[in-house]
PDB file of C-alpha atoms in Angstrom:
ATOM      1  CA  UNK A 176     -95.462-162.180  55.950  1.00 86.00           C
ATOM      2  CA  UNK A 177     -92.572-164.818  55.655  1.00 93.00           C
ATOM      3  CA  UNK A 178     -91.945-167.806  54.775  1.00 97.00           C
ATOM      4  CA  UNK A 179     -89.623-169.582  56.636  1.00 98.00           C
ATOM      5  CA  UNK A 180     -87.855-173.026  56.183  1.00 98.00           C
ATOM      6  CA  UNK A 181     -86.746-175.295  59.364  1.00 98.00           C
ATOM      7  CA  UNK A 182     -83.870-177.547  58.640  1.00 98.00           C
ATOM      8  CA  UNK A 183     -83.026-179.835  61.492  1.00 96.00           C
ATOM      9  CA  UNK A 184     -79.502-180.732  60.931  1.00 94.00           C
ATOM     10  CA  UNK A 185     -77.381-181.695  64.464  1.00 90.00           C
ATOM     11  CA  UNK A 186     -77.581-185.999  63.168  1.00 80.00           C
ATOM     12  CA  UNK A 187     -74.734-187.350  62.999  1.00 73.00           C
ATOM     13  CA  UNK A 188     -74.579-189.293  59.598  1.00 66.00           C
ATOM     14  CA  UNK A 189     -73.316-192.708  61.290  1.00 64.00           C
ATOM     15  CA  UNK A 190     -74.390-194.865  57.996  1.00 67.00           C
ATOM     16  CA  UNK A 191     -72.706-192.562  55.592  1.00 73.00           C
ATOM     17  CA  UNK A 192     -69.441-192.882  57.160  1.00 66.00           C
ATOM     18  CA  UNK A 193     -67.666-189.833  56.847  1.00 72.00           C
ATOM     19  CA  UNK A 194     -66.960-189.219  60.688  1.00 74.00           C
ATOM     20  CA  UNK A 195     -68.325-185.755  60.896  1.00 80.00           C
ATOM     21  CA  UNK A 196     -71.838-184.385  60.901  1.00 83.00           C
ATOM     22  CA  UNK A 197     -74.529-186.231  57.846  1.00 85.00           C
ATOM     23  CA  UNK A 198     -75.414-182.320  56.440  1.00 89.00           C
ATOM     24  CA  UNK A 199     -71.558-181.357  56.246  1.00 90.00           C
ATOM     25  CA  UNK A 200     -70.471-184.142  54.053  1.00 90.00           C
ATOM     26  CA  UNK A 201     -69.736-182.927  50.636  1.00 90.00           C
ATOM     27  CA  UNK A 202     -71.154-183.679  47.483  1.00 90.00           C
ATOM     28  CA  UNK A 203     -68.775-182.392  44.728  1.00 89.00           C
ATOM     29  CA  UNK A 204     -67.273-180.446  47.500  1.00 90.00           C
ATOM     30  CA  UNK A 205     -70.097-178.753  48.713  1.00 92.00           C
ATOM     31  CA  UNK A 206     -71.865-179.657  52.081  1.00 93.00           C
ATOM     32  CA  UNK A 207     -75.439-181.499  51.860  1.00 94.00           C
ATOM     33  CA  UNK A 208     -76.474-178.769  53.732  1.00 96.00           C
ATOM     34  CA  UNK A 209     -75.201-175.525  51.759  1.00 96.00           C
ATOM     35  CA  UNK A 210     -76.622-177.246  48.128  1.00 96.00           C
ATOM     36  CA  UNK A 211     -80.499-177.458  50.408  1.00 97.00           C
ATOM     37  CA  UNK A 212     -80.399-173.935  51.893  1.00 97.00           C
ATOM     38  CA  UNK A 213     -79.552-173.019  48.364  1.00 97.00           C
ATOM     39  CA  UNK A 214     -82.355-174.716  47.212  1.00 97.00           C
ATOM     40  CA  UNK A 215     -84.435-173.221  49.638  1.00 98.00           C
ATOM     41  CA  UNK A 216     -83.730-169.139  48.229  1.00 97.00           C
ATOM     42  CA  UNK A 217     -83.401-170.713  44.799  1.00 97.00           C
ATOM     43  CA  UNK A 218     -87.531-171.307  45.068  1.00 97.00           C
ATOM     44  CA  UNK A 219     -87.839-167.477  45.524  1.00 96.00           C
ATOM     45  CA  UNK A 220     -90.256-168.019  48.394  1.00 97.00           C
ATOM     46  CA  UNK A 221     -88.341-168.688  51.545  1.00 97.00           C
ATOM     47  CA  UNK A 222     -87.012-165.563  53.239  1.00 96.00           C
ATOM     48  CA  UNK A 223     -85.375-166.829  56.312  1.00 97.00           C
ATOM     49  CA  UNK A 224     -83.601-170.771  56.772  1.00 98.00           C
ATOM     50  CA  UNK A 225     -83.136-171.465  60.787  1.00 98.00           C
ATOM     51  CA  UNK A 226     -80.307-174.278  60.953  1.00 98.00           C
ATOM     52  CA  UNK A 227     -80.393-176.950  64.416  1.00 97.00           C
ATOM     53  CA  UNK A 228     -76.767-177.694  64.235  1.00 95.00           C
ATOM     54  CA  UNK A 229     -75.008-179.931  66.092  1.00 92.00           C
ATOM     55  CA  UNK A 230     -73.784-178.156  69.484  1.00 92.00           C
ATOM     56  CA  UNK A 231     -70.078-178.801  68.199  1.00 91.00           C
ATOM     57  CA  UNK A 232     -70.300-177.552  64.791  1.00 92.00           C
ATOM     58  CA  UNK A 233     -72.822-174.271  65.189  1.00 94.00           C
ATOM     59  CA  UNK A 234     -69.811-172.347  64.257  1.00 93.00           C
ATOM     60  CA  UNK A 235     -68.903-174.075  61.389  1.00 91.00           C
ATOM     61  CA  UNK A 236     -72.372-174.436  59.865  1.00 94.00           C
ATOM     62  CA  UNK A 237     -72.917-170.513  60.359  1.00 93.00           C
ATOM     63  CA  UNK A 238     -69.395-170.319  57.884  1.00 91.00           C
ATOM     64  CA  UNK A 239     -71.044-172.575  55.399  1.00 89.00           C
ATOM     65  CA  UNK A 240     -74.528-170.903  55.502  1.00 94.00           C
ATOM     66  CA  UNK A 241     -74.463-167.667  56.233  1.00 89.00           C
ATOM     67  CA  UNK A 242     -73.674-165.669  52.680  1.00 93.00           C
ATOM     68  CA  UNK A 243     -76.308-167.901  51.155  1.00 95.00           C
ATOM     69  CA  UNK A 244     -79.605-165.850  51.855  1.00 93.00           C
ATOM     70  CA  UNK A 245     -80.467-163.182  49.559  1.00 91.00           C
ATOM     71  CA  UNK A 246     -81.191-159.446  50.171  1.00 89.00           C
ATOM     72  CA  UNK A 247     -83.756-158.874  52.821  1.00 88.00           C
ATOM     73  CA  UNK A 248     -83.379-162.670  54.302  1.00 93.00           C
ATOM     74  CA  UNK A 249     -81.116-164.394  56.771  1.00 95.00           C
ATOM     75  CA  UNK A 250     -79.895-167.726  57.699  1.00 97.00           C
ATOM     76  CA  UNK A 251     -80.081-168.484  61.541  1.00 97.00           C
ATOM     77  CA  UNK A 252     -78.071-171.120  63.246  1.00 97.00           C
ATOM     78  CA  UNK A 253     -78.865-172.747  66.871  1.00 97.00           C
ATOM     79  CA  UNK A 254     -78.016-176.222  68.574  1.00 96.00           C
ATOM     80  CA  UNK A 255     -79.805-178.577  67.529  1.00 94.00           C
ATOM     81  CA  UNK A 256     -81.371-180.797  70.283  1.00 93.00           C
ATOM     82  CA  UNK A 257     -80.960-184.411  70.934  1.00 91.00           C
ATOM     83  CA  UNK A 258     -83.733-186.454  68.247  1.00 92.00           C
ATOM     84  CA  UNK A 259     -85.057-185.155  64.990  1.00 92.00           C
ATOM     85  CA  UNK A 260     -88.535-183.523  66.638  1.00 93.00           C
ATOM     86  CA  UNK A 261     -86.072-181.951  69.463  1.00 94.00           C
ATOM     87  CA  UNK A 262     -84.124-179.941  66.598  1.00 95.00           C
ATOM     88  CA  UNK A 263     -87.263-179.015  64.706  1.00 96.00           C
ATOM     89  CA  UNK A 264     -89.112-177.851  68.230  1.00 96.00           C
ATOM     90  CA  UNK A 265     -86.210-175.575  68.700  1.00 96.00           C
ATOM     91  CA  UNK A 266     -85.827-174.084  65.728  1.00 97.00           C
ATOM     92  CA  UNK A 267     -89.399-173.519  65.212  1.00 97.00           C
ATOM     93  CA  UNK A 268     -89.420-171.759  68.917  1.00 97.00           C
ATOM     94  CA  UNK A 269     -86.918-169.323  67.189  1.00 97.00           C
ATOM     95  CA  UNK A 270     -88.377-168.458  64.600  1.00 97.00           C
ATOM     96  CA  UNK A 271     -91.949-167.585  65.864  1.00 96.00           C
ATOM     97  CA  UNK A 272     -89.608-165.598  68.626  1.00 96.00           C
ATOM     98  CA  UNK A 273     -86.722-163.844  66.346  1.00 96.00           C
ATOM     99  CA  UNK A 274     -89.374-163.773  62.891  1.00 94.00           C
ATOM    100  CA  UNK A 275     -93.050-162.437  64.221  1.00 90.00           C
ATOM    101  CA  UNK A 276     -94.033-162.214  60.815  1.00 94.00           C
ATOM    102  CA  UNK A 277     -93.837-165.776  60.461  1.00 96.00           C
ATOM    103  CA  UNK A 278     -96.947-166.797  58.472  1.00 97.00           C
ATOM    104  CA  UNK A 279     -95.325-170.223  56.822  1.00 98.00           C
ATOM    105  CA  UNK A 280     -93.102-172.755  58.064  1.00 98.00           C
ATOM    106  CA  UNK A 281     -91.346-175.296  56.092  1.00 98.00           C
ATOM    107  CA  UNK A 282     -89.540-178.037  57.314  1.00 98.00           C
ATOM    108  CA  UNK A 283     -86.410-179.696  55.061  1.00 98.00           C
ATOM    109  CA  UNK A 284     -83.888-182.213  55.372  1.00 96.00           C
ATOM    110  CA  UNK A 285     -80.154-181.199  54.601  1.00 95.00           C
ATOM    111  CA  UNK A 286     -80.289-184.685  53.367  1.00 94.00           C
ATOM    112  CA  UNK A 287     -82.540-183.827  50.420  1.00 97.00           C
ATOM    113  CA  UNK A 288     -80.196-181.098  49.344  1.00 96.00           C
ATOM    114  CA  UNK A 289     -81.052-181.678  45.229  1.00 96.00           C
ATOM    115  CA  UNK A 290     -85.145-181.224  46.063  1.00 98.00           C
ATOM    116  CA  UNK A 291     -85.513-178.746  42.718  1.00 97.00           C
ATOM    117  CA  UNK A 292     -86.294-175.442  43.690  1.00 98.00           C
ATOM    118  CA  UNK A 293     -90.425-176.332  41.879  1.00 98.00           C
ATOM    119  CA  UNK A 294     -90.842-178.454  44.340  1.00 98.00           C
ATOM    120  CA  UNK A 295     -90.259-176.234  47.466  1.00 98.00           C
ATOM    121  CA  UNK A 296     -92.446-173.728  45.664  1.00 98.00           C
ATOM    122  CA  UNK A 297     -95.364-175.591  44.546  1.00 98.00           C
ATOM    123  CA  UNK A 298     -95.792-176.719  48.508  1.00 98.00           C
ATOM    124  CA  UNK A 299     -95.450-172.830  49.646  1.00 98.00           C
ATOM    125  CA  UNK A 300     -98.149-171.961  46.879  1.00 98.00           C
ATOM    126  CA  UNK A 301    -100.483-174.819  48.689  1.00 98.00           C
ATOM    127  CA  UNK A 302     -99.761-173.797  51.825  1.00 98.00           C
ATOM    128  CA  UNK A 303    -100.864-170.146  50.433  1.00 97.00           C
ATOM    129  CA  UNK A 304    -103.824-171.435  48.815  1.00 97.00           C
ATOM    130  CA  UNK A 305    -105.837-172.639  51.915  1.00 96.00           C
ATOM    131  CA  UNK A 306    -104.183-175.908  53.349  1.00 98.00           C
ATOM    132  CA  UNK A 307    -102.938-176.097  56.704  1.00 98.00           C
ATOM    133  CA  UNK A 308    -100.263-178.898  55.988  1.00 98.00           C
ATOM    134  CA  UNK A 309     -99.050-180.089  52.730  1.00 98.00           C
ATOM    135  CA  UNK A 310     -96.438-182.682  51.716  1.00 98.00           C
ATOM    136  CA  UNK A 311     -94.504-183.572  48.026  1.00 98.00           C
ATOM    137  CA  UNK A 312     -94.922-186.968  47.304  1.00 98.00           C
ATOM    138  CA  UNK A 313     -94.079-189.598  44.618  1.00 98.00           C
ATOM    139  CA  UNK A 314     -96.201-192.487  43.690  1.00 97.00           C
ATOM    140  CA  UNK A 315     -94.972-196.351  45.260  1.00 95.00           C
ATOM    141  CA  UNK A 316     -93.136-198.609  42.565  1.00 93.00           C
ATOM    142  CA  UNK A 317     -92.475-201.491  44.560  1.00 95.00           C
ATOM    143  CA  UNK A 318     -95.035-203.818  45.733  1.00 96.00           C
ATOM    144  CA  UNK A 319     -95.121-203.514  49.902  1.00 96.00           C
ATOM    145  CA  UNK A 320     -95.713-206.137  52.038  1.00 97.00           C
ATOM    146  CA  UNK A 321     -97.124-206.097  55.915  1.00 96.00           C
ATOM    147  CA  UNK A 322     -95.431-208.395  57.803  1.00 97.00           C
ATOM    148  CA  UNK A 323     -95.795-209.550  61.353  1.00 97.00           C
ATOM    149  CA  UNK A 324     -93.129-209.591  64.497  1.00 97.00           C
ATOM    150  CA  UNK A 325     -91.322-213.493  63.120  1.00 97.00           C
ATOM    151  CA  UNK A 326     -91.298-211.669  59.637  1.00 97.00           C
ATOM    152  CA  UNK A 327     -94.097-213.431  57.655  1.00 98.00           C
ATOM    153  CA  UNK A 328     -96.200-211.327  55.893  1.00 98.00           C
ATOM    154  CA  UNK A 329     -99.807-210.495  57.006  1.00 98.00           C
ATOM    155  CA  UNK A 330    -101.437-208.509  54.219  1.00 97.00           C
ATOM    156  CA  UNK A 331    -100.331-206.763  50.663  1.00 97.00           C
ATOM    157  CA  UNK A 332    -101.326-203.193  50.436  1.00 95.00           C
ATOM    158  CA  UNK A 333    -102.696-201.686  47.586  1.00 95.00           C
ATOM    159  CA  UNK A 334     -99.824-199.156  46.315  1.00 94.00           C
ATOM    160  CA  UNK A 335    -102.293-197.368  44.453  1.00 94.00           C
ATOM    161  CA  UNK A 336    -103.452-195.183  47.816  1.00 94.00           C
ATOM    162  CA  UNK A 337     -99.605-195.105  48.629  1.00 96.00           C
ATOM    163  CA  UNK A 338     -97.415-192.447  48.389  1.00 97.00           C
ATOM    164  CA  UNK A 339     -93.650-192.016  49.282  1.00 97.00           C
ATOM    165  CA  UNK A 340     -93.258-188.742  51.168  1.00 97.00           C
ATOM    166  CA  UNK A 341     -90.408-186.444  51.071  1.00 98.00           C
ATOM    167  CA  UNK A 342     -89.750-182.697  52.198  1.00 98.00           C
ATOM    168  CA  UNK A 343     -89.959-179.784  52.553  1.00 98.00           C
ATOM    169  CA  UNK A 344     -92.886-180.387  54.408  1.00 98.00           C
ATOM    170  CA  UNK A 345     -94.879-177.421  54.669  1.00 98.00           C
ATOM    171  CA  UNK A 346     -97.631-175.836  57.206  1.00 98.00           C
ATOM    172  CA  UNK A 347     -99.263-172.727  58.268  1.00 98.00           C
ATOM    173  CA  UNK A 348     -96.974-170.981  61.230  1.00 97.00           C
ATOM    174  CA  UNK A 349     -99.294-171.806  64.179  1.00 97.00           C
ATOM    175  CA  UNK A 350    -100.810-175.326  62.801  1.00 97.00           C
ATOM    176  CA  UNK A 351     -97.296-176.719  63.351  1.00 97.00           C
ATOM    177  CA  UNK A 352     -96.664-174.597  66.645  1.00 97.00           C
ATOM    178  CA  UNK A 353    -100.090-176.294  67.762  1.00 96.00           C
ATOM    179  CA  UNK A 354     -99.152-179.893  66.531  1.00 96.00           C
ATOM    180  CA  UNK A 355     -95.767-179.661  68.887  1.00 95.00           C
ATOM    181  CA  UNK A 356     -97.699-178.059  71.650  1.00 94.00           C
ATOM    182  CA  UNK A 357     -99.661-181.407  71.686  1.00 91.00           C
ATOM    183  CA  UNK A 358     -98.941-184.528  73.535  1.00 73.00           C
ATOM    184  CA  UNK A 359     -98.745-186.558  70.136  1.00 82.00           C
ATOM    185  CA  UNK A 360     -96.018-188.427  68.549  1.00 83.00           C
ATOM    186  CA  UNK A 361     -95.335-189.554  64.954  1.00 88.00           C
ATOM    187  CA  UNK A 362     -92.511-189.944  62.324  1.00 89.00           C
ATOM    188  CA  UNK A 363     -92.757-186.865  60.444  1.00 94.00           C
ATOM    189  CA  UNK A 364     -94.004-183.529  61.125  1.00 96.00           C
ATOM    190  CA  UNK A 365     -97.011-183.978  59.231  1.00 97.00           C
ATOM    191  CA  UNK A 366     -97.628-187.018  61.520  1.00 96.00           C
ATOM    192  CA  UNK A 367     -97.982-184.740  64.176  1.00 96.00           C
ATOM    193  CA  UNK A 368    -100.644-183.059  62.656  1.00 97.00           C
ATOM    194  CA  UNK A 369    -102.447-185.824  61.480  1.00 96.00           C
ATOM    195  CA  UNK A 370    -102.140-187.060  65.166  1.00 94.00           C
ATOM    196  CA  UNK A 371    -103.431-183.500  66.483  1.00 94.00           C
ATOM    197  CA  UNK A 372    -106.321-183.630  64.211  1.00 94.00           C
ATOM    198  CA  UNK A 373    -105.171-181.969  61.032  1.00 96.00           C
ATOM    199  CA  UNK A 374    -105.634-182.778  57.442  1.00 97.00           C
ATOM    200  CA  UNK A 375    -102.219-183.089  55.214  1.00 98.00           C
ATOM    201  CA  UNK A 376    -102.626-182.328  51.656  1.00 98.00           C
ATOM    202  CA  UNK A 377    -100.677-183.275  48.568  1.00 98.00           C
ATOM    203  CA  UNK A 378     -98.400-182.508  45.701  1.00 98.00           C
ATOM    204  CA  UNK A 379     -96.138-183.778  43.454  1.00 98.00           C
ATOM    205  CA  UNK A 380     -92.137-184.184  44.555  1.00 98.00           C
ATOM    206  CA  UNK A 381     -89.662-185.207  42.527  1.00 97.00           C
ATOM    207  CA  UNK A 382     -87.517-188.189  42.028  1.00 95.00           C
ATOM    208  CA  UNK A 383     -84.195-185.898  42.170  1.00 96.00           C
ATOM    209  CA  UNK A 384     -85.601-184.951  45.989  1.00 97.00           C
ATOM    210  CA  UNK A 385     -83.980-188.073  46.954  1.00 95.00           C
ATOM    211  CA  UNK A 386     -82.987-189.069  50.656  1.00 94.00           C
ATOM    212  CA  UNK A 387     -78.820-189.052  50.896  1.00 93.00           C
ATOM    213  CA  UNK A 388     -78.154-191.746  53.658  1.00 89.00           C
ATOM    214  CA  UNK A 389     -75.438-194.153  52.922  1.00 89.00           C
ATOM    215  CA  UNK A 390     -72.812-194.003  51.093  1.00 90.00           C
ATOM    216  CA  UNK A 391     -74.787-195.561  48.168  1.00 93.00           C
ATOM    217  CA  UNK A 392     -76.918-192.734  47.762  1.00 92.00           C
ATOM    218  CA  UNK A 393     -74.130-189.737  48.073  1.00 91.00           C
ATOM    219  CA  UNK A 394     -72.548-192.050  45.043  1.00 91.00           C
ATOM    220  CA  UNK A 395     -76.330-191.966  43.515  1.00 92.00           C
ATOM    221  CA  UNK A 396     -76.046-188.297  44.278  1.00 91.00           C
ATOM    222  CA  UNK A 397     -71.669-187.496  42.550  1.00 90.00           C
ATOM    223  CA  UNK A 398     -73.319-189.329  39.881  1.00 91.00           C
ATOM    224  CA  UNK A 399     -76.380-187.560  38.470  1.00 88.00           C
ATOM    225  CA  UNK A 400     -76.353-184.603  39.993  1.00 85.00           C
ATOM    226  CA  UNK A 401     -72.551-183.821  39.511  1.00 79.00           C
ATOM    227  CA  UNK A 402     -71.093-185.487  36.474  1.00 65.00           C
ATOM    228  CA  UNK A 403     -72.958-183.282  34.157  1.00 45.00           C
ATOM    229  CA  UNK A 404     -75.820-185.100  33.411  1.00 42.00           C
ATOM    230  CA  UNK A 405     -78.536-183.553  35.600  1.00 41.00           C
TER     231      UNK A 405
END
């Protein structure tokens, strides 16, 4: 049975600046996205990455990709469609279509490309374990504040039931395929299938599993993760 990861990729990257696609821009000269499919194989679980590219660049993310995955696995590219949920719908279509022994499905932003290889494990080992969705996540620092339409806050959440959620996001094959096959809508894929029903358990990410969006982060990024100090 495989375990395959989902990486919707066709965004362009407006905030980071770089004028091409967000998961091509380099980090130390290596595209976002080549250092996460890495990451993916580096966890030893994930047999086959399927890439939504941008319809432009298909060709260039397959020559970035493709001599990543290991013996017996594969890296598939397709265009990616127009929003986030578009791209993941279509690459999940593929998979249960080119990969019938699909038994897991992870989902992973490009733009997490230094998630450590534990992390990506530890959700496919809860996925294995019984749970039909499961998500890393980090404890909330920062106090959070509700606030109302003019922008004065209504209420103070307690951040001890809060959690900052990150990716990959993992499921069993046809709890995802059934949360997209649902009229629901939500901000992450686990959204979905908390809106179709489904309960989303935990584990622990990890601060390096940081989201690279502007150009403050990819500096974040050159810094720890490529000056030697990681």
């Amino acid at each position: 049975m495989s375990v395959v990861a989902l990486v919707p990729a066709a965004g362009r990257g407006e905030r980071l600046g770089y004028g091409m696609p967000k998961a091509l821009v380099p980090v130390d000269g290596v595209p976002l996205l080549t250092r996460a499919v890495q990451g993916l194989f580096a966890s030893g679980q994930v047999q086959h990455v399927v890439i939504a590219a941008p319809p432009s660049d298909v060709d260039q993310v397959h020559t970035a990709t493709a001599s990543l995955a290991p013996a017996g696995g594969a890296v598939h590219v397709l265009s990616g469609g127009a929003q986030r949920s578009d791209s993941v719908r279509l690459a999940l279509e593929h998979a249960l279509r080119v990969i019938p022994d699909t038994s897991i499905v992870l989902v992973h932003d490009a733009a997490r490309a230094f998630t450590p290889p534990e992390v990506i494990a530890g959700v496919v080992a809860a996925v294995r374990d019984g749970h039909d969705a499961v998500i890393p996540v980090l404890p909330v620092a920062d106090t959070i504040k509700q606030v109302n339409e003019v922008g004065v806050v209504v209420s103070t959440p307690d951040r001890a039931g809060l959690r900052v959620v990150q990716t990959p996001q993992g499921f069993r094959a046809e709890t995802l395929r059934a949360a997209y096959s649902a009229a629901v809508a939500a901000t992450d894929d686990a959204g979905l299938v908390e809106q179709n029903g489904g309960e989303v358990h935990t584990v622990p990410g990890h601060a390096h599993a940081m989201k690279i969006t502007t150009p403050f982060d990819l500096a974040v990024a050159e810094a720890l993760f490529c000056g030697g100090q990681e």
